[in-house]
Short mmCIF file of C-alpha atoms in Angstrom, two decimals:
data_model
loop_
_atom_site.label_atom_id
_atom_site.label_comp_id
_atom_site.label_asym_id
_atom_site.label_seq_id
_atom_site.Cartn_x
_atom_site.Cartn_y
_atom_site.Cartn_z
CA MET A 2 210.07 147.21 -64.28
CA GLY A 3 208.21 150.21 -67.08
CA ASP A 4 204.79 150.31 -67.74
CA ILE A 5 204.01 146.87 -68.80
CA LEU A 6 203.32 144.33 -66.18
CA GLU A 7 202.34 140.92 -67.88
CA ILE A 8 201.25 137.66 -65.53
CA GLY A 9 200.31 134.76 -67.42
CA SER A 10 197.48 135.95 -70.19
CA LEU A 11 197.13 139.07 -67.83
CA VAL A 12 198.29 142.53 -69.35
CA PHE A 13 198.55 145.56 -66.77
CA ARG A 14 199.30 149.32 -67.37
CA ARG A 15 200.70 151.53 -65.44
CA PHE A 16 198.26 153.80 -63.43
CA ALA A 17 198.80 157.17 -62.20
CA ALA A 18 195.71 160.15 -61.98
CA ASP A 19 194.32 162.01 -59.19
CA GLY A 20 197.11 160.54 -56.74
CA TRP A 21 196.25 157.25 -57.37
CA ASN A 22 198.92 154.62 -58.47
CA GLY A 23 199.48 151.21 -59.15
CA TRP A 24 198.10 149.04 -62.54
CA VAL A 25 195.22 148.67 -64.42
CA LEU A 26 194.07 145.47 -66.75
CA ASP A 27 194.54 146.35 -70.23
CA GLY A 28 191.35 147.39 -71.79
CA GLU A 29 189.55 148.64 -68.56
CA GLU A 30 191.80 152.35 -68.29
CA LYS A 31 188.86 154.00 -70.04
CA GLU A 32 186.46 153.24 -67.57
CA LEU A 33 188.56 153.30 -64.52
CA ALA A 34 190.27 156.82 -65.58
CA ASN A 35 188.67 158.90 -62.64
CA ILE A 36 188.63 156.48 -60.06
CA ASN A 37 187.11 158.68 -57.69
CA LEU A 38 184.00 159.58 -60.15
CA TRP A 39 183.72 155.51 -60.78
CA LEU A 40 183.73 154.57 -57.05
CA SER A 41 180.52 157.53 -56.59
CA THR A 42 178.63 156.93 -59.66
CA SER A 43 178.79 153.55 -61.00
CA PRO A 44 175.47 152.06 -60.16
CA GLN A 45 176.62 149.93 -56.71
CA THR A 46 175.76 147.84 -53.80
CA VAL A 47 177.47 148.27 -50.91
CA VAL A 48 178.21 144.39 -49.30
CA LEU A 49 180.61 145.42 -46.48
CA ASP A 50 181.03 148.51 -44.84
CA ALA A 51 183.53 147.95 -41.64
CA LEU A 52 186.13 150.16 -40.05
CA CYS A 53 188.80 148.88 -42.18
CA ARG A 54 187.33 148.70 -45.24
CA ARG A 55 184.36 149.04 -47.81
CA VAL A 56 183.31 146.45 -49.96
CA VAL A 57 181.02 147.77 -53.14
CA ARG A 58 179.46 145.80 -55.80
CA HIS A 59 179.35 147.56 -59.62
CA GLU A 60 176.65 146.62 -61.88
CA ARG A 61 177.82 147.03 -65.14
CA PRO A 62 176.65 145.70 -68.81
CA GLY A 63 180.34 143.77 -68.92
CA GLY A 64 179.86 142.35 -66.07
CA ASN A 65 179.70 143.36 -62.61
CA PHE A 66 182.84 144.49 -60.34
CA TYR A 67 183.51 143.99 -56.91
CA SER A 68 185.76 147.22 -55.24
CA LYS A 69 187.48 147.30 -51.96
CA LEU A 70 188.66 150.05 -50.72
CA MET A 71 191.01 150.04 -47.40
CA TRP A 72 193.02 152.35 -45.08
CA ALA A 73 194.24 149.59 -42.27
CA GLN A 74 195.26 146.17 -42.27
CA ASN A 75 192.48 145.26 -39.76
CA ASP A 76 189.85 147.02 -37.31
CA GLY A 77 192.17 145.93 -34.91
CA ALA A 78 194.88 148.01 -36.15
CA LEU A 79 192.69 151.45 -35.99
CA GLN A 80 190.93 150.45 -32.79
CA LYS A 81 193.89 149.66 -30.99
CA LYS A 82 195.98 152.41 -32.73
CA GLU A 83 198.39 149.66 -33.41
CA LEU A 84 201.77 151.86 -34.34
CA PHE A 85 203.98 148.96 -36.14
CA SER A 86 200.37 147.89 -37.85
CA LEU A 87 199.59 151.55 -39.06
CA LEU A 88 203.76 152.90 -40.03
CA LYS A 89 203.46 149.19 -42.25
CA TRP A 90 200.30 149.91 -43.93
CA ALA A 91 201.43 153.48 -44.88
CA LEU A 92 205.47 152.67 -45.80
CA GLY A 93 205.53 148.82 -46.73
CA THR A 94 204.06 147.56 -50.20
CA ALA A 95 200.83 148.47 -51.45
CA ARG A 96 198.45 145.73 -50.40
CA SER A 97 196.44 146.29 -53.54
CA VAL A 98 199.25 146.01 -55.69
CA THR A 99 200.29 142.61 -53.78
CA ILE A 100 196.79 141.12 -54.19
CA LEU A 101 196.80 142.00 -58.07
CA LYS A 102 200.05 140.47 -58.33
CA THR A 103 199.38 137.53 -56.52
CA THR A 104 196.08 136.74 -57.78
CA ALA A 105 197.31 137.13 -61.56
CA ASN A 106 199.77 134.52 -60.68
CA MET A 107 197.43 132.06 -59.07
CA LEU A 108 194.93 132.58 -62.44
CA ALA A 109 198.16 131.94 -64.53
CA ARG A 110 198.83 128.59 -62.34
CA GLY A 111 195.33 127.37 -63.06
CA HIS A 112 193.86 128.03 -60.05
CA LEU A 113 190.46 129.90 -59.69
CA CYS A 114 189.79 133.33 -58.00
CA PRO A 115 188.19 136.74 -59.23
CA LYS A 116 190.35 138.28 -62.14
CA PRO A 117 192.04 141.35 -60.69
CA VAL A 118 191.27 144.37 -62.92
CA LEU A 119 192.66 147.42 -60.76
CA GLY A 120 195.45 147.78 -57.73
CA VAL A 121 196.14 151.11 -56.72
CA ARG A 122 197.07 152.94 -53.33
CA HIS A 123 196.41 156.89 -52.69
CA LEU A 124 197.92 159.23 -50.40
CA GLU A 125 195.14 161.29 -48.64
CA LYS A 126 196.34 164.69 -47.75
CA SER A 127 195.04 163.94 -43.85
CA GLY A 128 198.04 161.13 -44.15
CA ARG A 129 195.86 158.18 -44.50
CA HIS A 130 196.85 155.38 -46.69
CA LEU A 131 194.01 154.40 -49.09
CA ASN A 132 194.37 150.73 -51.24
CA LEU A 133 191.72 150.13 -53.55
CA ILE A 134 191.21 146.71 -55.43
CA VAL A 135 188.62 145.90 -57.88
CA THR A 136 187.75 142.45 -59.51
CA THR A 137 185.47 140.39 -61.17
CA GLU A 138 182.36 139.06 -59.81
CA VAL A 139 182.22 135.58 -59.33
CA VAL A 140 179.18 133.99 -60.43
CA ALA A 141 178.71 130.75 -58.05
CA PRO A 142 177.76 129.78 -54.83
CA THR A 143 180.02 129.99 -51.57
CA ILE A 144 180.55 126.39 -50.37
CA GLU A 145 179.02 127.50 -46.81
CA ASP A 146 175.48 128.37 -48.94
CA VAL A 147 175.98 124.86 -50.58
CA ILE A 148 176.33 123.27 -47.29
CA GLN A 149 173.65 125.24 -46.01
CA LYS A 150 171.17 125.61 -49.01
CA GLY A 151 172.27 122.67 -51.14
CA SER A 152 171.52 118.86 -51.35
CA GLU A 153 173.85 116.98 -49.11
CA ALA A 154 175.09 115.56 -52.02
CA ASP A 155 176.38 118.77 -53.58
CA ALA A 156 178.24 119.26 -50.19
CA VAL A 157 180.38 116.13 -50.20
CA VAL A 158 181.26 117.27 -53.41
CA ALA A 159 181.95 120.48 -52.74
CA VAL A 160 184.10 120.11 -49.42
CA LYS A 161 185.90 117.47 -51.30
CA GLN A 162 186.74 119.34 -53.97
CA ALA A 163 187.79 122.62 -51.24
CA GLY A 164 190.19 120.03 -49.88
CA ARG A 165 191.59 118.39 -53.08
CA ASP A 166 192.11 122.51 -54.46
CA LEU A 167 193.77 123.70 -51.43
CA ALA A 168 196.67 120.92 -51.86
CA ARG A 169 197.02 121.90 -55.54
CA LEU A 170 196.98 125.57 -54.07
CA HIS A 171 200.17 124.68 -52.05
CA SER A 172 201.74 122.57 -53.90
CA ASP A 173 202.09 125.84 -56.46
CA HIS A 174 203.26 127.55 -52.96
CA PHE A 175 200.32 129.82 -52.35
CA LEU A 176 198.68 130.29 -49.25
CA HIS A 177 195.18 131.40 -48.83
CA GLY A 178 195.06 134.41 -46.42
CA ASP A 179 191.59 133.17 -44.73
CA TYR A 180 190.43 129.59 -45.99
CA LEU A 181 186.80 129.39 -45.18
CA PRO A 182 183.78 128.00 -46.18
CA ARG A 183 182.05 131.05 -47.11
CA ASN A 184 185.91 132.62 -48.85
CA ALA A 185 185.33 129.96 -51.71
CA CYS A 186 182.63 129.20 -54.21
CA PHE A 187 181.79 125.79 -55.95
CA SER A 188 181.78 125.78 -59.69
CA GLU A 189 182.31 123.31 -62.10
CA LYS A 190 185.53 124.15 -62.69
CA GLY A 191 186.89 123.36 -59.35
CA THR A 192 186.83 125.68 -55.91
CA VAL A 193 187.01 129.49 -56.54
CA PHE A 194 189.30 130.94 -54.19
CA LEU A 195 187.91 134.73 -52.31
CA ASP A 196 188.92 137.28 -50.51
CA ASN A 197 192.73 137.05 -51.29
CA ASP A 198 193.86 140.34 -49.22
CA LYS A 199 196.26 138.13 -47.26
CA THR A 200 196.90 135.16 -49.61
CA SER A 201 200.83 135.04 -50.40
CA SER A 202 202.55 133.58 -53.25
CA TRP A 203 206.19 131.42 -51.84
CA SER A 204 209.22 130.82 -53.84
CA PHE A 205 209.38 127.33 -51.94
CA MET A 206 206.73 124.96 -50.34
CA PRO A 207 205.32 126.97 -47.33
CA PRO A 208 206.33 125.66 -44.23
CA TRP A 209 203.95 122.93 -42.75
CA PHE A 210 202.65 124.75 -40.04
CA LEU A 211 201.26 127.70 -42.25
CA ARG A 212 199.69 125.23 -44.50
CA ARG A 213 198.20 123.45 -41.37
CA ARG A 214 196.58 126.89 -40.41
CA ASN A 215 194.56 126.96 -43.57
CA LEU A 216 193.72 123.47 -42.96
CA GLU A 217 193.14 124.52 -39.45
CA GLN A 218 190.53 127.58 -40.53
CA PHE A 219 188.50 125.58 -43.22
CA THR A 220 188.21 121.92 -40.66
CA TYR A 221 186.49 124.81 -37.72
CA ASN A 222 184.35 126.65 -40.11
CA LEU A 223 183.02 123.11 -41.06
CA MET A 224 182.09 122.15 -37.99
CA LEU A 225 180.38 125.44 -37.63
CA GLN A 226 178.08 124.69 -40.31
CA LYS A 227 176.24 121.89 -38.52
CA GLY A 228 175.62 124.25 -35.68
CA LEU A 229 176.42 123.96 -31.76
CA GLU A 230 174.13 121.12 -30.71
CA GLU A 231 176.49 118.30 -31.32
CA CYS A 232 180.34 118.70 -33.20
CA HIS A 233 179.92 116.58 -36.53
CA LEU A 234 183.38 115.44 -38.43
CA GLU A 235 181.64 113.77 -41.49
CA LEU A 236 182.54 117.25 -43.58
CA PRO A 237 185.65 117.64 -41.82
CA THR A 238 186.84 114.03 -42.48
CA LEU A 239 186.23 114.48 -46.21
CA PHE A 240 187.37 117.75 -46.33
CA TRP A 241 190.99 116.06 -45.02
CA ASP A 242 190.58 113.04 -46.82
CA SER A 243 190.95 114.67 -50.27
CA TYR A 244 193.09 117.12 -48.91
CA ALA A 245 195.66 113.97 -48.29
CA ASP A 246 195.40 112.00 -50.97
CA GLU A 247 196.07 115.08 -53.25
CA ALA A 248 198.91 116.06 -51.20
CA GLY A 249 200.63 112.66 -51.38
CA ILE A 250 200.36 112.52 -47.68
CA ALA A 251 201.53 108.61 -46.22
CA GLU A 252 198.71 106.69 -44.78
CA SER A 253 200.83 106.02 -41.29
CA ARG A 254 200.81 109.68 -40.82
CA ARG A 255 197.24 110.74 -42.05
CA LYS A 256 195.75 109.78 -38.59
CA SER A 257 198.03 111.39 -36.08
CA ILE A 258 198.12 114.57 -38.20
CA PHE A 259 194.13 114.37 -38.55
CA ASP A 260 193.35 114.03 -34.64
CA GLY A 261 196.26 117.10 -34.04
CA ILE A 262 193.92 119.57 -36.27
CA ILE A 263 190.68 117.93 -35.04
CA ALA A 264 191.61 118.15 -31.35
CA LYS A 265 192.59 121.68 -31.61
CA CYS A 266 189.68 122.70 -33.70
CA ARG A 267 187.36 121.17 -31.39
CA ARG A 268 188.56 123.13 -28.49
CA ARG A 269 187.45 126.14 -30.19
CA TRP A 270 184.13 124.70 -31.05
CA GLU A 271 183.57 123.40 -27.48
CA ASN A 272 184.64 127.36 -26.36
CA LYS A 273 182.59 128.62 -28.49
CA ALA A 274 179.69 126.38 -27.67
CA LYS A 275 179.89 126.95 -24.07
CA ARG A 276 180.41 130.71 -25.09
CA GLU A 277 177.03 130.82 -26.75
CA LYS A 278 175.50 128.87 -24.09
CA GLN A 279 176.36 131.44 -21.28
CA LEU A 280 175.32 133.97 -23.16
CA GLY A 281 171.39 132.46 -23.81
CA ASN A 282 171.47 131.90 -20.06
CA VAL A 283 172.10 135.85 -19.14
CA GLN A 284 169.66 136.38 -22.03
#
């Protein structure tokens, strides 16, 4: 593969220092040359500190960066000591490099997401495998924020845009790993896809059941935006209609597909509402 990786207009250089190996965006080598020092000393705000990962916002004059340091596939793999998951994490392709390549390819195809700056992996003496992905900051509200804090008109536009852009993402053979209103930003240029840890690129159109999973993820979480007092379907309907229009789904099939999606999401919504009610009674 060599020491240069070109994806669309982005050029990456091979990175190897202090046990870290992977790729760095051309022009950013100097600032990120000493990763351990940069992670510990750059002006920063911790955004998330979970069992398997740590997300930090790094303030810098040229535009802020976000770093995500990961040491397991998910929290459950550590809590349950899932041997297969831990071995896959240690011996498989570096998650950080996969994210870097996938998001660079998304940008090359015209989809919006945080620009990857660094994707590297490091094996500690303890045997723990660290993956680090660094991206540029996206300055735009999440769709969840637009729904909860913005106008009703903006919410409608954002949700319809989210459906249309998901259909375009699928048509270019990408699957989002966790498509939720909080994992997508609303901008004038289009939907910005965040949290691409598990987003994947396919050589062919992904199977329908996986594309449907993205639809179910977003639809269920749209239901939650209005609370648990009543199950509202206005936003899910707008989201689905926009997706179906862009995807070219025949009118004769739309209702049956959407009814199936809603039925599954409604069951989840009702179960959550029941649990919340029981919890409230206990308290």
